[in-house]
XYZ file of C-alpha atoms in Angstrom:
619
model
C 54.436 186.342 204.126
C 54.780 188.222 200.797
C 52.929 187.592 197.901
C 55.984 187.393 196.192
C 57.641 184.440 198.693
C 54.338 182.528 198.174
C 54.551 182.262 194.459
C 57.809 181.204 194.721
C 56.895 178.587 197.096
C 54.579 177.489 194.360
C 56.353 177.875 191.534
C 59.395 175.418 193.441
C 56.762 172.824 194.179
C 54.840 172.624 191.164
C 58.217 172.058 189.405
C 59.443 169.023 191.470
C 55.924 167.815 190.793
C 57.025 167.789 187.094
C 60.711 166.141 187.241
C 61.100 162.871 186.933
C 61.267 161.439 190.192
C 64.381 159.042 190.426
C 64.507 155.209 190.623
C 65.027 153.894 194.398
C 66.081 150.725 195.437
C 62.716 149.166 195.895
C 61.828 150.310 192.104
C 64.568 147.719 190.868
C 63.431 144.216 190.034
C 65.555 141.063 191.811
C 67.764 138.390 189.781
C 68.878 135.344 190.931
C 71.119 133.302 189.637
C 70.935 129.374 189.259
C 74.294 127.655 187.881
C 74.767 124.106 187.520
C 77.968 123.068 187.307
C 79.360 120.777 184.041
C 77.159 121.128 182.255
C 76.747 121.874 178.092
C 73.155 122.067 176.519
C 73.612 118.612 175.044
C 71.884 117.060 178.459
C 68.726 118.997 178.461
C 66.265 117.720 176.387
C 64.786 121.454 175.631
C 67.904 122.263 173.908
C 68.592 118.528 172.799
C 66.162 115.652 171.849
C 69.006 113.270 173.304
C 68.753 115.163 176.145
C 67.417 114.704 180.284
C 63.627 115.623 180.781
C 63.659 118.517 183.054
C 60.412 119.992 183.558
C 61.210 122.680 186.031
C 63.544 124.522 183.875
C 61.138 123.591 181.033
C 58.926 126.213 183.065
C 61.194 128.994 183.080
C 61.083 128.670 179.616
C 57.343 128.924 179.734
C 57.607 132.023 181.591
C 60.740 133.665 179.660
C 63.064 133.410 176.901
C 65.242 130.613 175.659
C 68.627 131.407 174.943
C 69.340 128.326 172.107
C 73.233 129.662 171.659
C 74.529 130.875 174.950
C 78.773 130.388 175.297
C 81.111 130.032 178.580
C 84.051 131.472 176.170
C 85.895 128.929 178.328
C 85.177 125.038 179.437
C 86.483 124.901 182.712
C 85.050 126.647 185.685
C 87.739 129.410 187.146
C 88.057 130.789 184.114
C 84.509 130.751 182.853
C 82.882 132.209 186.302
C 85.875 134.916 185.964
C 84.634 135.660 182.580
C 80.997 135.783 184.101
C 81.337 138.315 186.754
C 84.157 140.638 185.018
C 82.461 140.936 181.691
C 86.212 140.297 179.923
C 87.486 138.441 177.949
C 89.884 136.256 180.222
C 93.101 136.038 178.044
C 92.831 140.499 177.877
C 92.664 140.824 181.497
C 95.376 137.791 182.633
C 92.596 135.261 183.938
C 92.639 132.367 181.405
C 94.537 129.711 183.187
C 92.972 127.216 185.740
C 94.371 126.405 188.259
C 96.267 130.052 188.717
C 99.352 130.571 190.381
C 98.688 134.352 191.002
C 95.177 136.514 191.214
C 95.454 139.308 188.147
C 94.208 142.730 189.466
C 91.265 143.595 188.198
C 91.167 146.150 185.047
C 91.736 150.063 185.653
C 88.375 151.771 186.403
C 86.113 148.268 186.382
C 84.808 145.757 188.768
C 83.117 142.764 189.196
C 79.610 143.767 187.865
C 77.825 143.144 191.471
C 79.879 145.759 192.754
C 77.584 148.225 190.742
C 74.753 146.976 192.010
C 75.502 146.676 195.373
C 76.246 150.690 195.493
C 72.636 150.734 193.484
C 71.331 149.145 196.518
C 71.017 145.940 195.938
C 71.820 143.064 198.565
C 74.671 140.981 196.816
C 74.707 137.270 197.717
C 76.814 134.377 196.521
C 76.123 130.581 197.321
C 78.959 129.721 197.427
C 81.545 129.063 194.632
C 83.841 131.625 193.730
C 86.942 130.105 192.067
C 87.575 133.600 190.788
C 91.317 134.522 188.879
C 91.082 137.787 189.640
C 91.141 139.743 192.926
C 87.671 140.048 194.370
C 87.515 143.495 196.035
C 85.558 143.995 199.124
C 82.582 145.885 197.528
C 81.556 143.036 195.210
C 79.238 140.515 197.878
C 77.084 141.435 200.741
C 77.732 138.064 201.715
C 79.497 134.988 199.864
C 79.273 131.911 201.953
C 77.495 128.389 202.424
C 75.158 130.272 204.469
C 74.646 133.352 201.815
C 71.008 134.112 201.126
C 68.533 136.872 199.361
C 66.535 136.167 202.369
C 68.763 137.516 204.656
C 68.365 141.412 202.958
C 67.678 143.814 205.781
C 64.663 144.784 204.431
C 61.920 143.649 202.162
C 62.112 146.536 200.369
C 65.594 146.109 199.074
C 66.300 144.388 196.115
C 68.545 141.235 196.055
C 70.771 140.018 193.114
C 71.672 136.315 194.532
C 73.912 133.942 193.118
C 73.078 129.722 193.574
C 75.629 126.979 192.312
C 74.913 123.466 192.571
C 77.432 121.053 192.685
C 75.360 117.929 191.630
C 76.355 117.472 188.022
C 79.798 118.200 188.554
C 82.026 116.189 187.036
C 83.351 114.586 190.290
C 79.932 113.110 190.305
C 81.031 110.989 188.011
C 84.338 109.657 189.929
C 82.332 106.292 190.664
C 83.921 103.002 191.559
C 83.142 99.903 188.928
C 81.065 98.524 191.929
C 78.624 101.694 191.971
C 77.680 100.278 188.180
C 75.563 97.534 189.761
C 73.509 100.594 191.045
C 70.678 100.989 189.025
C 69.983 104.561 187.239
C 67.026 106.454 186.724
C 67.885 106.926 183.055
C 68.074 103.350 181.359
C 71.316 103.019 179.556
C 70.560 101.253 176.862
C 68.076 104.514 175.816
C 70.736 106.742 176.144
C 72.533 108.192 172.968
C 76.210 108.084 172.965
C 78.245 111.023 171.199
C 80.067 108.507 167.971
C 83.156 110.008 168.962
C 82.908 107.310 172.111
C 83.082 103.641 171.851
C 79.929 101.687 172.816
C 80.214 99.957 176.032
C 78.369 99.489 179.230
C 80.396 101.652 181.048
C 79.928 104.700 178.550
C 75.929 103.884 178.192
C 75.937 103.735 182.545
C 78.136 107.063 182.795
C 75.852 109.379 180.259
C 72.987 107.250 182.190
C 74.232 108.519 185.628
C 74.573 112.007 184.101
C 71.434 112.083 183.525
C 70.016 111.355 186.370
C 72.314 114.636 187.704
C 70.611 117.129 185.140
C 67.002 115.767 186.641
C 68.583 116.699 190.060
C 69.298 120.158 188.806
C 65.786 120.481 187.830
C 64.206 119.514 191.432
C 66.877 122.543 192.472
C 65.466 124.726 190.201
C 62.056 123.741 191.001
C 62.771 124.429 194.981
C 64.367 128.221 194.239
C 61.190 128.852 192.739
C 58.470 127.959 195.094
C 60.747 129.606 198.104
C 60.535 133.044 195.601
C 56.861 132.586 195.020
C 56.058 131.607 198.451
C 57.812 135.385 199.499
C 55.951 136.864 196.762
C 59.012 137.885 194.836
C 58.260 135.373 192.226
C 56.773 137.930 189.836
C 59.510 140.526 190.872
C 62.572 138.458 190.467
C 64.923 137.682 187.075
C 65.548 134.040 187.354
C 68.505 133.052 184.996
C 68.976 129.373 184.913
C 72.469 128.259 183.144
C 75.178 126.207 183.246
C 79.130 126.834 184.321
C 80.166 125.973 181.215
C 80.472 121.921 179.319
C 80.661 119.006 179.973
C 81.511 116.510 181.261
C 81.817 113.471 179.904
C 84.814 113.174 178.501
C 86.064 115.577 175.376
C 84.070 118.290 176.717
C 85.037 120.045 179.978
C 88.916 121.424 179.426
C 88.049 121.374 175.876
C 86.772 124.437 173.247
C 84.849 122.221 171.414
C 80.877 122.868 171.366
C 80.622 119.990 174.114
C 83.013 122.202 176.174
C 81.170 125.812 175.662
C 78.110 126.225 174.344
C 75.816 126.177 177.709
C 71.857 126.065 178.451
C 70.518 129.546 179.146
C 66.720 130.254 180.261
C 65.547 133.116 181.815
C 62.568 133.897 183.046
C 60.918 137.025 183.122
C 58.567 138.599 186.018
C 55.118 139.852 185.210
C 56.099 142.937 187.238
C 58.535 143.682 184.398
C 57.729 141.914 181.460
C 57.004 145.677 179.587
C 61.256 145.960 180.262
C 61.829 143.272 177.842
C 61.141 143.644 174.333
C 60.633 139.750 173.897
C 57.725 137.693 173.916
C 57.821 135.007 177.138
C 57.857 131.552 175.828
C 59.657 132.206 173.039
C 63.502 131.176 171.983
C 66.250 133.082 170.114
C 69.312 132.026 168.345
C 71.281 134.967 168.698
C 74.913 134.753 170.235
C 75.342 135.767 173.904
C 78.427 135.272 175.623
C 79.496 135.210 179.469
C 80.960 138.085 179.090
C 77.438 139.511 178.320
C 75.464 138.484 181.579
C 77.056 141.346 183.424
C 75.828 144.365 181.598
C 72.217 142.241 180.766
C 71.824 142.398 184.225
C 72.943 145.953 185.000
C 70.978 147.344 181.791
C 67.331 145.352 183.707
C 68.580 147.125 186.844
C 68.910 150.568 185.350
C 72.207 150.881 186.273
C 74.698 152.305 183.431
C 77.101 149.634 182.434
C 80.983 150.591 182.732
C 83.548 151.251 180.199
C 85.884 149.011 179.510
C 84.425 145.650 179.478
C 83.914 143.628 176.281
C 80.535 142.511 177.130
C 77.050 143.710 175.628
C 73.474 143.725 177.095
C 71.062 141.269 175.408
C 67.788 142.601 177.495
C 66.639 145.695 178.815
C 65.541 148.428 177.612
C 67.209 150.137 174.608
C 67.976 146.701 173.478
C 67.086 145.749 169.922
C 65.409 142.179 170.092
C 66.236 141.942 166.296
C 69.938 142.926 166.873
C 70.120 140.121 169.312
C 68.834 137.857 167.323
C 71.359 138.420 164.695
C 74.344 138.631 166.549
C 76.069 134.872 165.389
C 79.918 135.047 166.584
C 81.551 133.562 169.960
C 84.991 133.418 171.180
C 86.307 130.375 172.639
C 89.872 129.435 174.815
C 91.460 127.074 176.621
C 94.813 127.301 178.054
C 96.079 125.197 181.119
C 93.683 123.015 182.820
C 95.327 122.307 186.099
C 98.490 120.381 185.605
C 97.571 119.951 181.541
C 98.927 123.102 179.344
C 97.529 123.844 175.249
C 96.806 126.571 174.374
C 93.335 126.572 171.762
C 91.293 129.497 170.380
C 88.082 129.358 168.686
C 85.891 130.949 166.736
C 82.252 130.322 165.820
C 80.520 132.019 163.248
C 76.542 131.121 162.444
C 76.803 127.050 162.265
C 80.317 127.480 161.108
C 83.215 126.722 163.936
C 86.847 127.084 163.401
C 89.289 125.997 166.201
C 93.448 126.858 166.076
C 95.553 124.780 167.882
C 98.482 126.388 168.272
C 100.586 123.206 170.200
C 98.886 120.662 167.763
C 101.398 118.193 169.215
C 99.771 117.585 172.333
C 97.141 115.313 171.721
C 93.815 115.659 174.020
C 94.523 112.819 175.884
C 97.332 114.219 177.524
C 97.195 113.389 181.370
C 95.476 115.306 183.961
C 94.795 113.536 186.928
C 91.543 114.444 188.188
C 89.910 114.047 184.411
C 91.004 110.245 184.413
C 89.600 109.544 187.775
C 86.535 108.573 185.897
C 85.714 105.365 184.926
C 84.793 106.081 181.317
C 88.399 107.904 180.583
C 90.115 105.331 181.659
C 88.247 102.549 180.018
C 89.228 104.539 176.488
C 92.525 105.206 177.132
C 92.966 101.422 177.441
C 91.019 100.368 174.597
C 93.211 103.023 172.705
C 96.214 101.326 174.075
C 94.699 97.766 173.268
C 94.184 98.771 169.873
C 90.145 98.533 170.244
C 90.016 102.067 168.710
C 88.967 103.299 164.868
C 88.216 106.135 163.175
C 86.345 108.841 164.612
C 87.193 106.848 168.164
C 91.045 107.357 167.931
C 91.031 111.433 167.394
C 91.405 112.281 170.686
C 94.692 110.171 171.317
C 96.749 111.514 168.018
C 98.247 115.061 167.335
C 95.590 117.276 166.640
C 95.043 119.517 163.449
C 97.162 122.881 163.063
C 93.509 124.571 162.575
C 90.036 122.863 162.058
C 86.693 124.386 160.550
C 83.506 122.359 161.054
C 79.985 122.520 159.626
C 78.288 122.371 163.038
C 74.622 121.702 160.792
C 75.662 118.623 159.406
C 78.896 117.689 161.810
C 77.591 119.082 165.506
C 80.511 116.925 166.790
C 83.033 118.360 165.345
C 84.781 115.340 164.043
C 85.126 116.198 160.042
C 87.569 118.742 159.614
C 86.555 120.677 156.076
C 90.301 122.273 156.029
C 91.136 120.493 153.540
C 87.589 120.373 151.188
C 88.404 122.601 148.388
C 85.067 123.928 148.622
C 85.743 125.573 151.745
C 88.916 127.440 151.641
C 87.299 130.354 151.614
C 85.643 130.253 154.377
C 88.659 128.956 156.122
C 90.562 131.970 155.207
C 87.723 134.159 156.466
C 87.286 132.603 159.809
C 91.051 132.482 160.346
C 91.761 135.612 159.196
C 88.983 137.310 161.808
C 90.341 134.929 164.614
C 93.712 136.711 163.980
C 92.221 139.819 163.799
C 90.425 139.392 167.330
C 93.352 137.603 169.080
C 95.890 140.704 168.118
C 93.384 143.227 169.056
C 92.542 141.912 172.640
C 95.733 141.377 172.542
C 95.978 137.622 174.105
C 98.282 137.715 176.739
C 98.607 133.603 176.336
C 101.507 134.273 173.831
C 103.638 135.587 176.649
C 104.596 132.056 178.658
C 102.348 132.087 182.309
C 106.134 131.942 183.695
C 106.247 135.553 182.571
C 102.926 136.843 183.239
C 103.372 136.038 186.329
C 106.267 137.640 187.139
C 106.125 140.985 185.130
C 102.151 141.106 183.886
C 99.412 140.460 187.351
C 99.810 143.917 188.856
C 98.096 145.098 185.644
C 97.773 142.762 182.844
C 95.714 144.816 180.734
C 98.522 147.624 180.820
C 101.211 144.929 179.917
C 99.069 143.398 176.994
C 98.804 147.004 175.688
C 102.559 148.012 176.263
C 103.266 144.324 174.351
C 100.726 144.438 171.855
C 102.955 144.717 168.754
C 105.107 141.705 170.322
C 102.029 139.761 170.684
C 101.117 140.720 167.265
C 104.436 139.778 165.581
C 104.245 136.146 167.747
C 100.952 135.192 166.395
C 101.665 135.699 163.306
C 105.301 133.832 163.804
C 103.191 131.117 165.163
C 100.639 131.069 161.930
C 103.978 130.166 159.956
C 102.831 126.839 161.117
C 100.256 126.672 158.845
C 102.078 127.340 155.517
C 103.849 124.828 153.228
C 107.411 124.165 155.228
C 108.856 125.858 151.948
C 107.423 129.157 152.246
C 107.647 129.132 156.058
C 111.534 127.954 156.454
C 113.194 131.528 155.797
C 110.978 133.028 158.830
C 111.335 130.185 160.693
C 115.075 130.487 160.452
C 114.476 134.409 161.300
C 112.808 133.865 164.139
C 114.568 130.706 165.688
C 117.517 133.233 165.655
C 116.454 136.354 167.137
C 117.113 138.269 169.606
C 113.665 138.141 171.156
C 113.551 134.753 173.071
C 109.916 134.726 172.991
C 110.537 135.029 169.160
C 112.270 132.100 169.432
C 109.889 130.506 171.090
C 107.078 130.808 168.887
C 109.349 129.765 166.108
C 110.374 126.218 167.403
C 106.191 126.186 168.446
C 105.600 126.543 164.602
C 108.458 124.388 163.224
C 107.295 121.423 165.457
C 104.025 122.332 164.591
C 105.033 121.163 161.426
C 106.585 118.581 162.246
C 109.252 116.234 159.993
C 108.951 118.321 156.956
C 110.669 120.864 159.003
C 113.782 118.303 159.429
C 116.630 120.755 157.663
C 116.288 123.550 160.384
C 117.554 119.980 162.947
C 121.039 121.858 163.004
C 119.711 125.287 164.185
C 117.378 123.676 166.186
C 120.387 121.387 168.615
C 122.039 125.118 168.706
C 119.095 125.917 170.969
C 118.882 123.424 173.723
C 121.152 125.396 175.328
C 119.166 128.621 175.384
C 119.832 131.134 177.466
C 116.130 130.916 178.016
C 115.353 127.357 179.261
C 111.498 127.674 177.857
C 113.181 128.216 174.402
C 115.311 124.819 175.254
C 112.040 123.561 176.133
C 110.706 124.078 172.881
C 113.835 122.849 171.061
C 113.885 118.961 173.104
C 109.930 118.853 172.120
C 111.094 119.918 168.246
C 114.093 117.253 168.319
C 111.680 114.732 169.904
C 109.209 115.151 167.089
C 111.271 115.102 163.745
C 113.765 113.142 164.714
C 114.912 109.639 167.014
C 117.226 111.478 169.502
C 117.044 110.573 172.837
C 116.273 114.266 174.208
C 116.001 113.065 177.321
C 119.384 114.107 179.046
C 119.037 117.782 177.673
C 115.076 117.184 179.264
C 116.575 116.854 182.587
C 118.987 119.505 182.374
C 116.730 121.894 181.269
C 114.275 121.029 184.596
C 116.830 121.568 186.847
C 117.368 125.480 185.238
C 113.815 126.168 185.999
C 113.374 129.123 188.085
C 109.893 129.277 189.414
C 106.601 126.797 189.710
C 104.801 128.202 186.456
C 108.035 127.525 184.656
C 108.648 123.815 186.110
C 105.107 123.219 185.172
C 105.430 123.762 182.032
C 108.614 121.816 181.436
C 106.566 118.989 183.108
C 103.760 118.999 180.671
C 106.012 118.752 177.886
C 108.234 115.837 179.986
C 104.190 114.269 180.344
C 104.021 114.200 176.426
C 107.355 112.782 175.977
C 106.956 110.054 178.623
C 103.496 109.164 177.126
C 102.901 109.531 173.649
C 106.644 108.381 171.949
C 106.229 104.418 173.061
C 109.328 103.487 175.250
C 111.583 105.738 173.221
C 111.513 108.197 175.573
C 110.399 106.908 179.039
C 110.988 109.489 181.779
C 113.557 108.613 184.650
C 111.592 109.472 187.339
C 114.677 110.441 189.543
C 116.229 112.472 187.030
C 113.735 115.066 187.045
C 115.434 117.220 189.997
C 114.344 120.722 190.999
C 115.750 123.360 193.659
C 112.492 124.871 193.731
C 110.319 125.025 196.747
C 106.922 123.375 195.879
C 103.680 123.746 197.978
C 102.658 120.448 199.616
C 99.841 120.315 197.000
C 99.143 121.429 193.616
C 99.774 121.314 190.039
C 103.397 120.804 190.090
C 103.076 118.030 192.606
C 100.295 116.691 190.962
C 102.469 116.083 187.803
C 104.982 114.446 189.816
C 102.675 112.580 191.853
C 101.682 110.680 188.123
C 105.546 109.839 187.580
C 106.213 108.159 190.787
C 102.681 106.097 190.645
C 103.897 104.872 186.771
């Protein structure tokens, strides 16, 4: 052998000695996921002193970092898990209504985030819940099932990322009979602390009672993942993030963007293996801003996996992440759109302590019906104290038309029952939050402006490309919509424009605005009757609930003529939430015929359509 061929030999080995020797599999830390379902930060008495004792999770903390303002985006679950493992904003990527009549496709050139890690190496488990809006690709789970499991990896070398929902504090844990009231409850009821938006009764103080008793259920959960993760001897190797699915849920908080709705509890606790990857102190708490959208890349930036373009989310741990820039990040993004049967469509936006909400069908009060939310005792007991008349003040806000746009001081009003829109002192801050809501809404853009009826059929083969290829439209219709909240005056000429376009979906959002208005909009009446025979019959939708609202006509026979033009199941949904509204909210002026409303369409034996009906023939 040459001299020459050995010093090459040398040189070649003493130089991979030098490079950086890549990260295997079994160099990755673990995560696992605990999610409770239905649950805001209001119940745990480490975010809130009104909250359940939970000493388990009170332990993570010990061990990690407490996440004080951690978001859903949305308050009900498909869309808020959807958020969670896409990293996107559901309204950009056609995922923001619950129950969905059609998966979207997922974004060009992104996945689900455990995707990533699962070509990383990692062993990808889900137990169980899914309840996903957009298509869930083969590459995403190892295994998603009732019998999924990290322990199941094949080998103990490989790293796990596993996924654990509990179903104990959701809400249908609180469908009790009366008779289950004569059960006693860990939590007394008369120590519990009612939100003063609810009236004071035994069955309120037993349900928030009950619900705690759920959160302290949680915690033994909690409790139980950890032992079986110490007991392996992964404890110190494994990412445990403990949150909930989003609010809730007694009432006014799961469906709903307020804070009850979205802001969730987030601990996670850090490993000793890999506390030098997180530039935070364990046992401490921050009050910076994440978002769902943000769990994604957190976990592929502690991973070491690069995080893909084309998400909107942001890593809050890890390495190359600024502790401080956490900490000052202060803005969320909220929405709501249909909630099963039950369609309005909400944005908001929360800035610091300051929270500004747009409803943009103020109309619909919150009450409106959905059945599944008034199978609980407490719903129905203040819907008929409402009807009784045993309702005042702050009580009676969530059966009456709701503000055009709200701004609350979250400090003083956490709440959210004193709408500053009107303080003169706050005006500018109003036009600063609503202006940057606009801003964020048009630059998504928010494919909720488009009817689902239309999304459906034209947008869920690629609903990012159509929100891009509409993005001007979307544009013009929010700010068509935003006429609502001018003086009728100024509004009335653009009102008239758009009630009289071309564009039916300008149309649209012009009747939205002039009955957002309501009677001061009375002298566009005449244009208005020209439309109930649309060629459009979701413009003639818009036109009955307009008529209905400034004036006494009985709408109803144009109501039933409009049904029977309806075309598809998103469409006749949507005519059936506004016949819900009419039916319930205008005394016996406009009591539905139950059969009058008359379809040609094919419905599935269940679901949302049929639920709606369902409600008319038990009245």
């Amino acid at each position: 052998m040459s001299c020459f061929f050995l010093l090459a030999m040398v040189s070649i080995l003493a130089s991979s000695w030098l490079l950086p020797r890549a990260a295997t599999a079994a160099d990755r830390p673990n995560f696992v996921w605990i999610m409770s379902e239905d649950n805001s930060k209001h119940y745990l008495r480490h975010f809130d002193p009104d909250g359940a004792p939970a000493p388990q999770i009170e332990a993570l903390a010990a061990h990690g970092i407490t996440f004080e303002r951690a978001f859903s985006c949305a308050p009900v679950c498909s869309v808020a898990r959807t958020t969670l493992i896409t990293s996107c904003y559901a309204p950009r990527i056609g995922t923001q209504f619950h129950r969905r009549f059609k998966l979207a496709a997922m974004p060009a050139g992104v996945k689900m985030f455990p995707a990533y890690l699962r070509a990383a190496g990692y062993y990808t488990t889900n137990n169980r819940k899914q309840d996903y809006n957009a298509e869930l690709s083969d590459d995403v789970w190892s295994e998603s099932s009732k019998h999924a499991s990290w322990k199941k990896r094949p080998d103990e070398s490989t790293p796990f990322f596993h996924v654990l929902t509990s179903t104990l504090s959701h809400e249908g844990s609180l469908h009790f009979p009366e008779s289950a009231m004569a059960e006693p409850t860990q939590t007394d009821p008369a120590a519990v602390k009612l939100q003063p938006y609810f009236p004071d009764t035994p069955t309120f103080r037993y349900t928030r009672a009950r619900y705690h008793d759920r959160i302290m259920a949680i915690d033994d959960v909690v409790g139980k993942v950890v032992s079986e993760l110490k007991a392996a001897g992964e404890l110190e190797n494994t990412f445990i993030f403990y949150f909930g699915d989003h609010g809730g849920v007694l009432p006014r908080s799961k469906g709903y963007a307020y804070e009850a709705g979205l802001h969730v509890p987030l601990v996670v606790r850090i490993p000793e293996r890999w506390k030098d990857s997180v530039s935070r102190d364990r046992a401490s708490r921050t009050a910076g801003f994440v978002e769902f959208v943000d769990f994604g890349p957190t976990v592929l930036n502690l991973a070491g996996i690069k995080i893909p373009a084309g998400i909107d989310g942001k890593a809050f741990l890890g390495k190359g992440v600024d502790a401080a820039e956490v900490d000052s990040r202060e803005e969320t993004l909220g929405y709501a759109d249909r909630f099963d049967e039950k369609s309005d469509l909400v944005r908001s936006l929360r800035i610091g302590n300051t929270k500004y909400m747009r409803h943009f069908e103020p109309f619909y009060p919150d009450a409106l019906q959905n059945n599944y939310r008034y199978k609980m005792l407490a719903y129905k007991e203040w819907r008929t104290m409402f009807a009784n008349g045993e309702l005042s003040g702050t009580q009676r806000q969530f059966f009456g038309a709701k503000p055009t746009e709200a701004l609350f001081d979250l400090e003083s009003d956490p709440h959210e029952i004193n709408n500053l829109v009107g303080d003169p002192e706050s005006q500018g801050t109003l036009r600063k939050m609503r202006a940057r809501l606009n801003e964020r809404l048009k630059a998504m853009p928010d494919l909720s402006f488009f009817p689902e009826a239309v999304l459906c059929e034209s947008a869920m083969h690629n609903p990012t490309a159509f929100g891009q290829q509409n993005q001007t439209r979307i544009a013009k219709w929010i700010d068509i919509a935003n006429l609502a909240l001018l003086p009728f005056r100024d509004a009335e000429a653009k009102m008239q424009e758009a009630i009289s376009s071309d564009d039916p979906w300008d149309r649209y959002w012009g009747l939205i605005a002039a009955a957002s208005i309501g009677r001061d909009a009375k002298p566009l009446v005449r244009m208005v009757r020209e439309r109930l025979s649309d060629e459009e019959p979701l413009v003639a939708l818009r036109a009955i609930e307009f008529l209905a609202i400034v004036t006494d006509e009985d709408v109803r026979p144009a109501l039933y003529r409009t049904i029977t033009r309806a075309s598809s199941e998103p469409e006749l949904l949507q005519m059936l939430n506004t016949t819900t509204y009419l039916n319930d909210f205008f005394g016996d002026r406009l009591t539905i015929d139950v059969p009058q409303l008359k379809s040609s369409i094919k419905l599935e034996k269940r679901g949302d359509v049929k639920d709606r009906l369902d409600y008319f023939s038990a009245k």
